[in-house]
Coordinates of C-alpha atoms in Angstrom, one line a residue:
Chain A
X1 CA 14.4 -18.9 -3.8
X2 CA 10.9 -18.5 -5.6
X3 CA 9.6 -22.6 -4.6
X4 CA 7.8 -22.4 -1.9
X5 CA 8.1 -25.3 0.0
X6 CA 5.1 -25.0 2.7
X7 CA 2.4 -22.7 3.7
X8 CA 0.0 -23.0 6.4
X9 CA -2.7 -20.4 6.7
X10 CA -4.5 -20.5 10.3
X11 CA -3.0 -23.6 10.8
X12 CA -4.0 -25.1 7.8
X13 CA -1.7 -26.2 5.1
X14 CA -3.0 -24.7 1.8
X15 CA -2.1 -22.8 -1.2
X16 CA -4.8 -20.6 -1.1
X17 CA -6.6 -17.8 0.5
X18 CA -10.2 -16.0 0.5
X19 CA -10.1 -13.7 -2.3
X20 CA -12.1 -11.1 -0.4
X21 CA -9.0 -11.1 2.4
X22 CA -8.3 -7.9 3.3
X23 CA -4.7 -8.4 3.0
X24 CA -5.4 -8.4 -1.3
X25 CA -8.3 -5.8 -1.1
X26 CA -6.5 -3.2 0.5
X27 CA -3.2 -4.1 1.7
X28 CA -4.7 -4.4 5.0
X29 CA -2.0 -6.3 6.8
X30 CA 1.8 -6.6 8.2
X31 CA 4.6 -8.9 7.2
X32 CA 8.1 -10.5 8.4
X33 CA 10.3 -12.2 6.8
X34 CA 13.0 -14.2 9.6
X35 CA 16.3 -16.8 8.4
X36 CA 15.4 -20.2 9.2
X37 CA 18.3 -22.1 10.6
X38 CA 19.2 -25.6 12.4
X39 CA 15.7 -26.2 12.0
X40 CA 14.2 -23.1 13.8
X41 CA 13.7 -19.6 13.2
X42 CA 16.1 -16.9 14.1
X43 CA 16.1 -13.9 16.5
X44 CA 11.9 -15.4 17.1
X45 CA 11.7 -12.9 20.0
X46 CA 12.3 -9.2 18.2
X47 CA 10.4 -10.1 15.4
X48 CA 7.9 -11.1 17.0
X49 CA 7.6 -7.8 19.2
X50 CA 7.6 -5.9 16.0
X51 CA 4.7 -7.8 14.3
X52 CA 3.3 -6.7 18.0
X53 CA 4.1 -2.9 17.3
X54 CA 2.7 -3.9 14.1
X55 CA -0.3 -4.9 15.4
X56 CA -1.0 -2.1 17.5
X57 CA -0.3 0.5 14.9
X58 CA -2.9 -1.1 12.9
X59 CA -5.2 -2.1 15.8
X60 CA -5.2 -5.3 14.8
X61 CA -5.9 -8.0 17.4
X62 CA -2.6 -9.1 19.8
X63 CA -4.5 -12.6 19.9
X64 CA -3.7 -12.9 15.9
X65 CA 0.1 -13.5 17.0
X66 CA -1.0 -16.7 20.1
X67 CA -0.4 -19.5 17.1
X68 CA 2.6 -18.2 15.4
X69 CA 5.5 -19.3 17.4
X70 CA 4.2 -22.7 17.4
X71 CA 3.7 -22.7 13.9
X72 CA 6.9 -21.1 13.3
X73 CA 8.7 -23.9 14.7
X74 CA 6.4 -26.6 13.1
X75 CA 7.2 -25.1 9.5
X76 CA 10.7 -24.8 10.7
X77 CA 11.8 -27.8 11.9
X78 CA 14.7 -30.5 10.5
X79 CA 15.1 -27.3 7.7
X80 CA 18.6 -26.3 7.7
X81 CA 18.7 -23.1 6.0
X82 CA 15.4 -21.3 4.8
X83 CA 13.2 -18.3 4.9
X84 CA 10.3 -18.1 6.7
X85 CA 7.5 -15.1 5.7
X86 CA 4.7 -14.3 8.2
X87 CA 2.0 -12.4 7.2
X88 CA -1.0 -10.7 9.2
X89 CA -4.0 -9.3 7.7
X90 CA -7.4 -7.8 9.3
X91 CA -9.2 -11.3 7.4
X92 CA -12.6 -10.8 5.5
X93 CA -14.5 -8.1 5.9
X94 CA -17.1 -7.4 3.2
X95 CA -16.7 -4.6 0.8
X96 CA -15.6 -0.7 1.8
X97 CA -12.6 0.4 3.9
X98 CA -14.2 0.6 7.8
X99 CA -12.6 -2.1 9.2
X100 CA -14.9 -4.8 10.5
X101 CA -15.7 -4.2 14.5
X102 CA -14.8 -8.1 14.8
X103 CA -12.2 -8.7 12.7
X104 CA -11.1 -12.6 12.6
X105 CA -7.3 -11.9 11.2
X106 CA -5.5 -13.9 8.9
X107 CA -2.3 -15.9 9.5
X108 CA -0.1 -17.1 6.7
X109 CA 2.9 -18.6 7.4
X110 CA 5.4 -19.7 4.2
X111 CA 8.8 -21.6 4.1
X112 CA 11.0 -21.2 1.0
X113 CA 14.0 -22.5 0.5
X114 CA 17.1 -20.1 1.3
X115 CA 18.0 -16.9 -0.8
X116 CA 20.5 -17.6 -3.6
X117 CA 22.8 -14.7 -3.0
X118 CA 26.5 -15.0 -3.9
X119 CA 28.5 -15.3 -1.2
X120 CA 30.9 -12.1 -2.2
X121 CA 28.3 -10.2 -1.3
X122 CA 28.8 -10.1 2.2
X123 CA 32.5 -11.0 2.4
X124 CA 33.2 -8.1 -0.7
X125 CA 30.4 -5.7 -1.0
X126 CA 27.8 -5.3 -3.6
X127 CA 27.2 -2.3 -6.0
X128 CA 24.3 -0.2 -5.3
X129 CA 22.3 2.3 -7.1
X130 CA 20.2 5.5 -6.4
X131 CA 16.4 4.6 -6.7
X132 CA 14.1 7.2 -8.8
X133 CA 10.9 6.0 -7.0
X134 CA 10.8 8.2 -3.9
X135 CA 9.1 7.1 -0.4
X136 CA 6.4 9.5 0.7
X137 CA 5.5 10.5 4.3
X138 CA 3.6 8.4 6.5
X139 CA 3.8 9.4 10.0
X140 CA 1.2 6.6 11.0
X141 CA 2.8 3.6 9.0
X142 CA 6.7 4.5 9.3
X143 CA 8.8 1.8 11.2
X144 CA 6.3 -0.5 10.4
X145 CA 6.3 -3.4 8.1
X146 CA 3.1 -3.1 6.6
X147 CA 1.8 -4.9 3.4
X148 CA 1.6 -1.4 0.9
X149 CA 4.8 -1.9 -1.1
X150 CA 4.0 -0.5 -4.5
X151 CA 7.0 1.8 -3.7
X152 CA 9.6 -0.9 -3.2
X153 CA 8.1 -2.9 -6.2
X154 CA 8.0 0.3 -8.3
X155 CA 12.0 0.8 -7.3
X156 CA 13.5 -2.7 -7.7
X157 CA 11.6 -2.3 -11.2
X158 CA 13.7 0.5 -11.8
X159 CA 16.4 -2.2 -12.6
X160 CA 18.0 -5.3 -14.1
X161 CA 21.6 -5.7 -14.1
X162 CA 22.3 -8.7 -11.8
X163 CA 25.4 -6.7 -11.1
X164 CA 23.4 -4.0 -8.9
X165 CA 22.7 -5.8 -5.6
X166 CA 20.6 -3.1 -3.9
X167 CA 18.8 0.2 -5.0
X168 CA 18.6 2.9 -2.3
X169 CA 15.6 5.1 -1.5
X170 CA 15.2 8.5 -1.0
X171 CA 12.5 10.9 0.4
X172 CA 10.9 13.4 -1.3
X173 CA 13.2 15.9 0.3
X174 CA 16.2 14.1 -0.8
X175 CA 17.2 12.4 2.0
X176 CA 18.0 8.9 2.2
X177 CA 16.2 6.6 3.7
X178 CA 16.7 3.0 3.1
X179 CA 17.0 0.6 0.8
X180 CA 14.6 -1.3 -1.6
X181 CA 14.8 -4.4 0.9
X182 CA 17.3 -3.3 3.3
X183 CA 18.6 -0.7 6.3
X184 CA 21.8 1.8 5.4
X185 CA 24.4 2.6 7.9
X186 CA 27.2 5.1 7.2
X187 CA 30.2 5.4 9.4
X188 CA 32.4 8.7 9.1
X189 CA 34.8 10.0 11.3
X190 CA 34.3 6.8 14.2
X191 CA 30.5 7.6 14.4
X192 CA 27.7 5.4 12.6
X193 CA 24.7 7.1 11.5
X194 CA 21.4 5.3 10.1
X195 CA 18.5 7.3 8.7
X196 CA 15.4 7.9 11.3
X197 CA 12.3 6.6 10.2
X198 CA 9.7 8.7 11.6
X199 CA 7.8 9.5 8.7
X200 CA 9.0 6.7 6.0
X201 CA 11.0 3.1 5.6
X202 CA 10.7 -0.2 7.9
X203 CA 12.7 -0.3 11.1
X204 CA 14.7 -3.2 10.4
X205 CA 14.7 -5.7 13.1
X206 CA 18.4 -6.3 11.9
X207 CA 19.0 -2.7 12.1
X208 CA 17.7 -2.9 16.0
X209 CA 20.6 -5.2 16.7
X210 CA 23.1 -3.3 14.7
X211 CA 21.8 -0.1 17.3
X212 CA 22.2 -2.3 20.1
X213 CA 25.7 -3.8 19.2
X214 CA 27.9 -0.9 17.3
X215 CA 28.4 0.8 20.7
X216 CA 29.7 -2.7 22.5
X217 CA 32.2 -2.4 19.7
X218 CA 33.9 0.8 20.6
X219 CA 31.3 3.4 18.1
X220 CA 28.6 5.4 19.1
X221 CA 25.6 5.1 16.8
X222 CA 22.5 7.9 15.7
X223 CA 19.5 8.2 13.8
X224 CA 19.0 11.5 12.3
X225 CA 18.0 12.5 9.1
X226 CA 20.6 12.0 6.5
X227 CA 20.6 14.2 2.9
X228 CA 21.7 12.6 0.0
X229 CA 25.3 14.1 0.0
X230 CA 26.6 12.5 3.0
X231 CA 26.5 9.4 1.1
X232 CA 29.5 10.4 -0.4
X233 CA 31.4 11.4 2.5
X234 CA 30.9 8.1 4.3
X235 CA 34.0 6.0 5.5
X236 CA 31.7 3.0 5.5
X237 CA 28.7 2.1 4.0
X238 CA 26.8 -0.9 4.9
X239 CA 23.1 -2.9 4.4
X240 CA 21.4 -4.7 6.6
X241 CA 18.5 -7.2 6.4
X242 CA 17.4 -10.2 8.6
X243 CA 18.4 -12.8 5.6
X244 CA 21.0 -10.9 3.9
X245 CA 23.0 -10.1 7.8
X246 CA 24.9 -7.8 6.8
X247 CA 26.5 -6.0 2.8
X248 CA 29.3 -3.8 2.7
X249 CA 28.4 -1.2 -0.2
X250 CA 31.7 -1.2 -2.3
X251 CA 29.9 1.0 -4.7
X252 CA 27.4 3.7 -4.8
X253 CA 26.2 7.0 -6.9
X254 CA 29.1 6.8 -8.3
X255 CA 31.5 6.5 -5.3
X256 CA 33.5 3.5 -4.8
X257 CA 33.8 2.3 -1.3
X258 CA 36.6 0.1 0.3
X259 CA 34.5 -2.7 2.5
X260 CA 35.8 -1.3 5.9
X261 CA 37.0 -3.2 9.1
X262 CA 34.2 -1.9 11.5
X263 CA 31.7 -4.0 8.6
X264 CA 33.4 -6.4 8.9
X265 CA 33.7 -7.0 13.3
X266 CA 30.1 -6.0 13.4
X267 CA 29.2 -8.7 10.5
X268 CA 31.2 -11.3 12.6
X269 CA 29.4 -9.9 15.9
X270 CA 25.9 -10.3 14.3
X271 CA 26.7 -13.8 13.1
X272 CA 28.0 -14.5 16.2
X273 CA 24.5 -13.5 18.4
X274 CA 22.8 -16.1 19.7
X275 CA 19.0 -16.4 19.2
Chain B
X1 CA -23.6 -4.7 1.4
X2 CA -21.1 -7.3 3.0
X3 CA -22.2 -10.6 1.4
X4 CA -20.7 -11.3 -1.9
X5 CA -22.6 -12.9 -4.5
X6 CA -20.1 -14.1 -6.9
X7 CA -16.1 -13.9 -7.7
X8 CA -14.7 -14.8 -10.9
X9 CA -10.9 -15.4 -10.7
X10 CA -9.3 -16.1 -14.4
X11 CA -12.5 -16.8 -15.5
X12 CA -13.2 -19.3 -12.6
X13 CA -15.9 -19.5 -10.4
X14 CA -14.5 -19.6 -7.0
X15 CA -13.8 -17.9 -3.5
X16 CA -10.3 -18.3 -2.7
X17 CA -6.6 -17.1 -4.5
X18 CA -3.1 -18.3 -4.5
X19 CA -1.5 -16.8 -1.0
X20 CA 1.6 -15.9 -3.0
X21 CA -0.1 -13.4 -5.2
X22 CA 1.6 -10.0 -5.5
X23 CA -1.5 -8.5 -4.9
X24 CA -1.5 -10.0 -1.4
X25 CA 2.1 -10.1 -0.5
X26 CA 2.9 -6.4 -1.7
X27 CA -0.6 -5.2 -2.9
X28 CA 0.9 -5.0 -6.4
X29 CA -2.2 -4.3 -8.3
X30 CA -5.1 -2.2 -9.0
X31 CA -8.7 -1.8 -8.5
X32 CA -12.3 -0.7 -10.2
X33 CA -15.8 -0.4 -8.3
X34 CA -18.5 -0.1 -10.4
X35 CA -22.4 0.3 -10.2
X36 CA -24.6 -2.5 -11.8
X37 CA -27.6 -1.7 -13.2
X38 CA -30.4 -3.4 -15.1
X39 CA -28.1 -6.3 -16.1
X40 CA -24.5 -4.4 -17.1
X41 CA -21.8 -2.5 -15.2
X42 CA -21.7 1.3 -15.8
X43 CA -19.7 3.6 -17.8
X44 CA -17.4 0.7 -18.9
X45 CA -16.0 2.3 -21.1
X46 CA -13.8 5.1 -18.6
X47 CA -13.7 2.6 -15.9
X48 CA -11.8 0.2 -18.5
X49 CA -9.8 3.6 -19.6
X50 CA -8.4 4.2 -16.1
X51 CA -7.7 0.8 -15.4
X52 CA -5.5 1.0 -18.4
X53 CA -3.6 4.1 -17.4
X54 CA -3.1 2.1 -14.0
X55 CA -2.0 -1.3 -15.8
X56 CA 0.6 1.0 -17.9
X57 CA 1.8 3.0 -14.5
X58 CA 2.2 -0.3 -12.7
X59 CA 4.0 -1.8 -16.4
X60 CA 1.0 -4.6 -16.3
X61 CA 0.7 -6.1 -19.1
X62 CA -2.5 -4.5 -21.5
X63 CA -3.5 -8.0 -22.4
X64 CA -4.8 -8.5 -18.9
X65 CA -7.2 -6.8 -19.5
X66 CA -8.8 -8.4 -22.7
X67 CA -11.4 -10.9 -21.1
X68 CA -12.8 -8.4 -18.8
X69 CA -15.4 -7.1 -20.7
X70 CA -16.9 -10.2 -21.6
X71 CA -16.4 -11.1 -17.6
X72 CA -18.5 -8.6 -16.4
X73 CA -21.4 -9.0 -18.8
X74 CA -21.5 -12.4 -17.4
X75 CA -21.3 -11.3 -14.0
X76 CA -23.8 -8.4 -14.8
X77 CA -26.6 -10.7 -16.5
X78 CA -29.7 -10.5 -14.8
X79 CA -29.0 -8.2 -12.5
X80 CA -30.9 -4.9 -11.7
X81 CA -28.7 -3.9 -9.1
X82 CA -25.4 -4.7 -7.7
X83 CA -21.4 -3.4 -7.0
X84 CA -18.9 -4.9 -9.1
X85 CA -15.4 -4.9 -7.7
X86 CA -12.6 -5.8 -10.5
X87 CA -8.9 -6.4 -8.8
X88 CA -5.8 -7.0 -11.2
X89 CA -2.8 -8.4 -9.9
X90 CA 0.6 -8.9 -10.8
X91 CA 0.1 -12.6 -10.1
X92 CA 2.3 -15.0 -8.4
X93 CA 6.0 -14.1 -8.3
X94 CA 8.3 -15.7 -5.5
X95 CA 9.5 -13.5 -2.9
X96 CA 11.2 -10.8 -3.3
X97 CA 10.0 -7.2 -4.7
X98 CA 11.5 -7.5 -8.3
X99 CA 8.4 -8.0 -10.5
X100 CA 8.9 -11.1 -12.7
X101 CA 9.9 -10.7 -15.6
X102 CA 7.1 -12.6 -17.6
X103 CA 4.0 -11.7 -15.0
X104 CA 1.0 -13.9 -15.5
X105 CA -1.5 -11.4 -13.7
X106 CA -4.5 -12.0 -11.7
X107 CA -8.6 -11.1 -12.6
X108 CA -10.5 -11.2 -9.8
X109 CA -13.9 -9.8 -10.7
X110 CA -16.7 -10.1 -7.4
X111 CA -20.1 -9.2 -8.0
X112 CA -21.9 -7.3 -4.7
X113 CA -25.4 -6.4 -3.5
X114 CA -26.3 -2.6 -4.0
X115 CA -24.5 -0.6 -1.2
X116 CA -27.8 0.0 1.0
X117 CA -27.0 4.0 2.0
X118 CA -29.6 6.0 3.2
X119 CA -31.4 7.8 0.3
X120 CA -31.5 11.1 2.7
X121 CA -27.6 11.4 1.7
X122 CA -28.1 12.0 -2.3
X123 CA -31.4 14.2 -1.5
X124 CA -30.3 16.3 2.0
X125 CA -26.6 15.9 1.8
X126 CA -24.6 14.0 4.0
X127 CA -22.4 14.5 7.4
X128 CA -18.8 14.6 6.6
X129 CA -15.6 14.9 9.1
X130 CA -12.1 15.8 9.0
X131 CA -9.6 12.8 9.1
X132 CA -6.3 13.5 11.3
X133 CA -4.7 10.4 9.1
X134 CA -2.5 12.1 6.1
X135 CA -2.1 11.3 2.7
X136 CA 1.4 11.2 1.6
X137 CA 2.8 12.2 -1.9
X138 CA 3.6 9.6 -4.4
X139 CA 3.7 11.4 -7.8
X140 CA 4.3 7.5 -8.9
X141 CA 1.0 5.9 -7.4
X142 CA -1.3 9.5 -7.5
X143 CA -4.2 9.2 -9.7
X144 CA -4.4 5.6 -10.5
X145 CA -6.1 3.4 -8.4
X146 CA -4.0 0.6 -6.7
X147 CA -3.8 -2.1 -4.0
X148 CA -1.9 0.2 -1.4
X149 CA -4.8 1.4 0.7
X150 CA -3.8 1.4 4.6
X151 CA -4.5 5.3 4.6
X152 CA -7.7 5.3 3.5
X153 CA -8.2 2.0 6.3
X154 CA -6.4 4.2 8.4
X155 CA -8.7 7.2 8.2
X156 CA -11.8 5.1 8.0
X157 CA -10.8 3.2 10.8
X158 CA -11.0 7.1 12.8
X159 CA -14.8 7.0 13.6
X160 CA -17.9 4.7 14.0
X161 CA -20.6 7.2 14.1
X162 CA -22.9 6.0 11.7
X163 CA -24.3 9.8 11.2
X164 CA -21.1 10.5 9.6
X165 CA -21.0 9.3 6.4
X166 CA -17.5 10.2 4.8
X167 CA -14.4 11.7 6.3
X168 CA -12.2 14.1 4.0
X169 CA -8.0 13.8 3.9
X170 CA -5.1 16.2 4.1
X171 CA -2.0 16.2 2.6
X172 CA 1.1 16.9 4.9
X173 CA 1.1 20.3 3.7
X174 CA -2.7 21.1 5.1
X175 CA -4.2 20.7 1.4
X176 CA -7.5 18.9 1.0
X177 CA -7.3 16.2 -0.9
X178 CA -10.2 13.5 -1.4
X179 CA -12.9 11.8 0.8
X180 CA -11.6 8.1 2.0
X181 CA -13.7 6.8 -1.0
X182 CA -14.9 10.0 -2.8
X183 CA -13.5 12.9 -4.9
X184 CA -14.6 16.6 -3.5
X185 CA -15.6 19.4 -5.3
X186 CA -16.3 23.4 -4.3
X187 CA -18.5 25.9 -5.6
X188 CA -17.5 29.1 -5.1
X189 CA -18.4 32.5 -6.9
X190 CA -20.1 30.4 -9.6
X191 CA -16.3 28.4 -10.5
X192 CA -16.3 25.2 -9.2
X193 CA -12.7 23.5 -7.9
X194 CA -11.5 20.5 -7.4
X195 CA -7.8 19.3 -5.6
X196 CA -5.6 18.5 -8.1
X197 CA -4.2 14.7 -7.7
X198 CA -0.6 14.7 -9.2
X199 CA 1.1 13.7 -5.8
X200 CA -1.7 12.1 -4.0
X201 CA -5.6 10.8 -4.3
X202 CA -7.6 8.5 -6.9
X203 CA -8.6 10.6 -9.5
X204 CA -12.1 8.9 -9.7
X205 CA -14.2 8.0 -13.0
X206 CA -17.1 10.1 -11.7
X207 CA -14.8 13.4 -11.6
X208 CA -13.6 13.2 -14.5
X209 CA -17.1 12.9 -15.4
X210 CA -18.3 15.9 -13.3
X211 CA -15.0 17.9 -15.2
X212 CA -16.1 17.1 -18.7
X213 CA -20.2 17.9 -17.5
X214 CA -20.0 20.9 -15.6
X215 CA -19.1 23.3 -18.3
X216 CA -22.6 22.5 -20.3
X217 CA -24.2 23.4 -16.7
X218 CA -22.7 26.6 -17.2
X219 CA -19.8 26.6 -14.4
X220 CA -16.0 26.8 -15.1
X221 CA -14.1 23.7 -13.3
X222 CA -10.8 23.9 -12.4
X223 CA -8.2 21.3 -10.7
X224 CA -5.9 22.5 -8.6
X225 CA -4.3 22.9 -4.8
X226 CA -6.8 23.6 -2.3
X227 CA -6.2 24.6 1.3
X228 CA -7.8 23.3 3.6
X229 CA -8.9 26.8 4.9
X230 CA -11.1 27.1 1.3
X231 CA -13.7 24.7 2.8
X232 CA -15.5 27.0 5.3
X233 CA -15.4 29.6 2.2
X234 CA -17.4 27.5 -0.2
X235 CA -20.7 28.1 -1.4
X236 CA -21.7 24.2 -2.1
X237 CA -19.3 21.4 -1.3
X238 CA -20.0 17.8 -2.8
X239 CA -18.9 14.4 -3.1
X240 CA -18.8 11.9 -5.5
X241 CA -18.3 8.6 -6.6
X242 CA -19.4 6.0 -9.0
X243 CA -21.0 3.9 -6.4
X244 CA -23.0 6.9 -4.8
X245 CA -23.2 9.0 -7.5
X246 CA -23.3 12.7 -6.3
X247 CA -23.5 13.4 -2.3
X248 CA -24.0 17.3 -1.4
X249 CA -22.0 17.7 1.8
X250 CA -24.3 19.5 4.3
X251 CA -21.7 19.8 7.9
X252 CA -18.1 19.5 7.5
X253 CA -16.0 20.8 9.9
X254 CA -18.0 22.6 12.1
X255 CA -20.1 24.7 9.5
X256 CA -23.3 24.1 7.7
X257 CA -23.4 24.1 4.2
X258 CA -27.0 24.0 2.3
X259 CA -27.5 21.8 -0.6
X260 CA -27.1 23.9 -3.7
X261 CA -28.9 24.2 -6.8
X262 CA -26.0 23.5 -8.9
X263 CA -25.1 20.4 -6.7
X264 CA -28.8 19.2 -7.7
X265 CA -28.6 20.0 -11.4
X266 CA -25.0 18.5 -11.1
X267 CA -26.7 15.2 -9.8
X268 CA -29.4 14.7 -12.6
X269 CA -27.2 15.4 -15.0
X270 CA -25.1 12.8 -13.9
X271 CA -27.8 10.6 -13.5
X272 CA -29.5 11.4 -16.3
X273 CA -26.2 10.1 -18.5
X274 CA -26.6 7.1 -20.8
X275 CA -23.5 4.5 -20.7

């Protein structure tokens, strides 16, 4: 999981970057992170158009993103399983936060080998723990996937224990909003709710698809803000990620959970979607 | 302003960085700008001290810090005026947000040309605006002064008008908080204020400076919330920093404000200081 195998940075393979990028100065930039598999990356197209909400968000130049698919695949092919991580940044720009009028972005592309996770994770649920670090407000970088993650480093600090698979994340206001690398879904009474993410947390391009399929499979689905307690009144509790698919929580806050059968249709369903 | 002169990486001469540095990836580090003058960096001393209360926030190790003294000298020799940026990292670490558990962090130290401001903004105070980007709360990250820096980009990124010289930011409860690269302080009554920083802001080497010098001027100093309504009602308003020194704010918001005589005694005290 931590070899990297490749890295090509606008175009160029390399293992290094201008040190006055920035991406490092100031966290100036946007990430994704997509499964590699049968030589190509997975579900290219929505991550793609989030890098491009990304983008805009940050007014950073669309024409950063022309390369990447071609790239992509380049990096991508004859690998059978992998992880591919894109990153954008704003590029060079001298010394003081105004961003340059002409930026000339940064591309990065890296291929590491695939994630190391056990397989019961998916198939039996991982245990799951409350995070101390909260995630402040940020109307104008919620949803995105933007390169300031002090807070997530700061939470998956907060532990360990191999046996804790996920931390969760709340607000400041003690609601829950997602988790240290990962979206939370709660299904109670036939109805599957997943925290909105106007002001804090990364849209999940996973979690898109779980919005998209859940009603397709007989359950209405909401995003609204979520306190704390309703954790524990949750039927189901599940995590999603673009390389993890899709964790049922079998443990949280001191709640067990029993991995539930809409998990496990709508993990099948997502495996199952072609892209 | 823009061109660098020199970057010392892990005591190396050179201009670029390993792409998989926290730093990058997660902006898992801190920062320290610093003025250069007649061949050594400034007030070393506190801008070492608050990179230490960053290193232990962040749970860098201390050691990191060891060859940095004897880094900037070098960089410093010979030079009668210049910026000098220090960036610690976590280092390289795989992907993934769990720091490792052995880190073997990053120096970067990049010597700049002095910042080439107009002199007018020390002597006749400077043009400031209010930004509509927020800064959110993070009692875990406020204070110290770290890699995560999109609002400030953000809010610097909200005008071009080069008579404007600084912009201030709100909280999400309409507090002031800092300038995009300065501290603010008020006068009023003879007391001067200053926005407390326990959930958001850099608490900057020059204020604390400006806290431990203003009671020899004769003025009580106090830290605490300010509302953003407390502007119009100030007597002298002024910024600082330790790359500009001491700015007298003379428009903000749609009133005038005159340079002060305390601002101006403020200043030449401040410069006036050995170290």
């Amino acid at each position: 999981m931590n070899s990297v195998t490749r890295i090509l940075i606008n175009g160029i393979e390399t293992t290094q970057l201008g040190a006055l990028d920035r991406g490092l100065q100031y966290g100036d930039g946007l990430f994704e992170t997509l499964r590699v598999r049968d030589g190509r990356p997975r579900h290219w197209a929505a991550h793609r158009q989030r890098l491009g909400e990304g983008c805009a968000r940050l007014r950073l130049p669309d024409a950063v993103m022309e390369p990447l698919a071609e790239e992509a695949r380049l990096l991508s092919r004859g690998v059978a399983e992998g992880v591919l991580k894109i990153v954008i940044t704003r590029g060079e720009g001298g010394r003081g936060y105004a961003p340059p009028v002409a930026p000339r972005p940064t591309r990065l592309l890296a291929l590491f080998p695939p994630p190391d996770y056990s397989p019961s994770h998916a198939r039996d649920g991982v245990v799951v723990r409350l995070c101390q670090t909260r995630l402040g407000h940020h109307p104008a970088l919620a949803g995105i996937k933007h390169l300031n993650r002090l807070e997530q480093v700061l939470a998956r600090a907060e532990w360990h224990d191999p046996y804790i698979a996920e931390g969760l994340m709340l607000d400041h206001e003690d609601n829950v909003i997602e988790g240290t690398m990962s979206n939370l879904f709660l299904l109670r009474d036939g109805q599957l709710s997943t925290p909105e993410l106007s002001r804090a947390g990364v849209a999940g391009v996973t979690r898109a698809r779980v919005l998209r399929l859940a009603p397709s499979l007989g359950v209405t689905v909401v995003e609204r803000v979520i306190p704390r307690g309703e954790l524990a009144e949750a039927d189901e509790l599940f995590l999603t990620n673009s390389i993890i698919g899709l964790w049922p929580v079998r443990h949280c806050a001191g709640r067990d959970y029993t991995p539930g059968p809409f998990s496990a249709r709508l993990a099948t369903a997502l495996e199952a979607e072609h892209d």
